[in-house]
Amino acid sequence: KEQERRSKKEQEREGRRRTQHNNHLQQQHNNETTTQRMPRETKQSFYSVSLEKSKESIDITQKIWQERESCSEIYRQINELKAVKNEINRDRLTQREGINRRNAELQDVANESLRELRKFKEAVSQQLQAKKAHNIQIQQRTEEINEHIRKLEPSS
């Protein structure tokens, strides 16, 4: 994509150079046909003025192209920086997604651990209740035995 863009710009530049060159040749031709009808001194003056104007025009055109190429380089650098920024943002998004996935996995593990702890707590609670009930039965049986022993003992 970048190469296509550069190739297109290069073609545009080449087209403008060709147009500029053709315009310059046309101007020279016009100057020559105009000067054929002029006296010698006027021709020399015309040529020197025309040459100066052509040089100025070429200098200005070259400066314009240098500025355009400089701007193109700046825009290219800006686009490269934007591409780097986009890649950094993609990396951040990928990291965020990874962190979110890992957090979800950890949350699942924590939830499962909590369910297991609740089951364990319920089992321990049931065992404790059974132990208490058993202890109550033992205590009641002990009281019954003690009562029976008292009945069997001779009264004093």
Coordinates of C-alpha atoms in Angstrom, one line a residue:
K1 CA 0.0 0.0 0.0
E2 CA 2.8 2.4 1.0
Q3 CA 4.7 1.4 -2.2
E4 CA 1.7 2.1 -4.3
R5 CA 1.3 5.5 -2.7
R6 CA 5.0 6.3 -3.3
S7 CA 4.8 5.0 -6.8
K8 CA 1.8 7.2 -7.5
K9 CA 3.5 10.3 -6.1
E10 CA 6.6 9.5 -8.1
Q11 CA 4.5 9.3 -11.3
E12 CA 2.8 12.6 -10.4
R13 CA 6.2 14.2 -9.8
E14 CA 7.5 12.9 -13.1
G15 CA 4.4 14.2 -14.9
R16 CA 4.8 17.6 -13.4
R17 CA 8.5 17.7 -14.4
R18 CA 7.7 16.7 -17.9
T19 CA 5.0 19.4 -18.1
Q20 CA 7.4 21.9 -16.7
H21 CA 10.1 20.9 -19.2
N22 CA 7.6 21.1 -22.1
N23 CA 6.5 24.5 -21.0
H24 CA 10.1 25.6 -20.8
L25 CA 10.7 24.3 -24.4
Q26 CA 7.6 26.0 -25.6
Q27 CA 8.7 29.3 -23.9
Q28 CA 12.1 28.9 -25.6
H29 CA 10.4 28.3 -29.0
N30 CA 8.2 31.4 -28.5
N31 CA 11.2 33.4 -27.5
E32 CA 13.1 32.3 -30.6
T33 CA 10.2 33.0 -33.0
T34 CA 9.7 36.4 -31.3
T35 CA 13.4 37.3 -31.5
Q36 CA 13.6 36.5 -35.2
R37 CA 11.6 39.7 -35.8
M38 CA 13.7 41.9 -33.5
P39 CA 16.8 44.0 -34.1
R40 CA 20.1 42.6 -32.8
E41 CA 20.4 44.8 -29.7
T42 CA 16.8 44.1 -28.7
K43 CA 17.4 40.4 -29.2
Q44 CA 20.4 40.4 -26.9
S45 CA 18.5 42.4 -24.3
F46 CA 15.5 40.1 -24.7
Y47 CA 17.6 37.0 -24.4
S48 CA 19.4 38.2 -21.2
V49 CA 16.0 39.2 -19.6
S50 CA 14.4 36.0 -20.8
L51 CA 17.3 34.0 -19.6
E52 CA 17.2 35.7 -16.2
K53 CA 13.4 35.1 -16.0
S54 CA 13.9 31.4 -17.0
K55 CA 16.6 31.0 -14.3
E56 CA 14.3 32.7 -11.7
S57 CA 11.4 30.5 -12.8
I58 CA 13.5 27.3 -12.6
D59 CA 14.9 28.4 -9.1
I60 CA 11.4 29.1 -7.8
T61 CA 10.1 25.8 -9.2
Q62 CA 13.0 23.9 -7.7
K63 CA 12.4 25.5 -4.3
I64 CA 8.7 24.6 -4.6
W65 CA 9.6 21.0 -5.3
Q66 CA 12.1 20.9 -2.5
E67 CA 9.4 22.2 -0.1
R68 CA 6.9 19.7 -1.4
E69 CA 9.4 16.8 -1.0
S70 CA 10.2 18.1 2.5
C71 CA 6.5 18.1 3.3
S72 CA 6.1 14.6 1.8
E73 CA 8.9 13.4 4.1
I74 CA 7.3 15.0 7.1
Y75 CA 3.9 13.4 6.2
R76 CA 5.7 10.0 5.7
Q77 CA 7.2 10.3 9.2
I78 CA 3.9 11.3 10.7
N79 CA 2.3 8.2 9.1
E80 CA 5.1 6.0 10.4
L81 CA 4.5 7.4 13.9
K82 CA 0.8 6.8 13.6
A83 CA 1.5 3.2 12.5
V84 CA 3.7 2.8 15.6
K85 CA 1.0 4.3 17.8
N86 CA -1.6 2.0 16.4
E87 CA 0.7 -1.0 17.0
I88 CA 1.2 0.1 20.6
N89 CA -2.5 0.4 21.1
R90 CA -3.1 -3.1 19.6
D91 CA -0.4 -4.5 22.0
R92 CA -2.1 -2.7 24.9
L93 CA -5.5 -4.1 23.8
T94 CA -4.0 -7.6 23.5
Q95 CA -2.5 -7.3 26.9
R96 CA -5.7 -6.1 28.4
E97 CA -7.6 -9.0 26.8
G98 CA -5.0 -11.4 28.2
I99 CA -5.3 -9.8 31.7
N100 CA -9.1 -10.0 31.5
R101 CA -8.9 -13.6 30.5
R102 CA -6.5 -14.4 33.3
N103 CA -8.7 -12.5 35.8
A104 CA -11.7 -14.5 34.6
E105 CA -9.8 -17.8 35.0
L106 CA -8.7 -16.8 38.5
Q107 CA -12.3 -15.7 39.4
D108 CA -13.5 -19.2 38.3
V109 CA -10.9 -20.9 40.4
A110 CA -11.8 -18.7 43.4
N111 CA -15.5 -19.4 42.9
E112 CA -14.8 -23.2 42.7
S113 CA -12.7 -23.0 45.8
L114 CA -15.4 -21.2 47.6
R115 CA -18.0 -23.8 46.6
E116 CA -15.6 -26.6 47.9
L117 CA -15.1 -24.7 51.2
R118 CA -18.9 -24.3 51.6
K119 CA -19.4 -28.0 51.0
F120 CA -16.6 -28.8 53.5
K121 CA -18.1 -26.5 56.1
E122 CA -21.5 -28.1 55.6
A123 CA -20.0 -31.6 56.1
V124 CA -18.1 -30.5 59.2
S125 CA -21.3 -28.9 60.5
Q126 CA -23.3 -32.1 60.0
Q127 CA -20.6 -34.1 61.7
L128 CA -20.6 -31.7 64.6
Q129 CA -24.4 -32.0 64.9
A130 CA -24.1 -35.8 64.8
K131 CA -21.4 -35.7 67.4
K132 CA -23.5 -33.4 69.6
A133 CA -26.5 -35.7 69.2
H134 CA -24.4 -38.7 70.1
N135 CA -23.0 -36.9 73.1
I136 CA -26.5 -36.1 74.2
Q137 CA -27.5 -39.8 73.8
I138 CA -24.4 -40.8 75.9
Q139 CA -25.3 -38.3 78.5
Q140 CA -28.9 -39.5 78.7
R141 CA -27.8 -43.1 78.8
T142 CA -25.3 -42.3 81.6
E143 CA -28.0 -40.6 83.6
E144 CA -30.3 -43.6 83.1
I145 CA -27.5 -45.9 84.3
N146 CA -26.8 -43.7 87.3
E147 CA -30.5 -43.6 88.1
H148 CA -30.7 -47.4 87.9
I149 CA -27.6 -47.8 90.1
R150 CA -29.2 -45.5 92.7
K151 CA -32.3 -47.6 92.7
L152 CA -30.2 -50.8 93.2
E153 CA -28.1 -49.4 96.1
P154 CA -29.5 -50.0 99.5
S155 CA -30.9 -47.0 101.1
S156 CA -28.9 -45.7 103.8

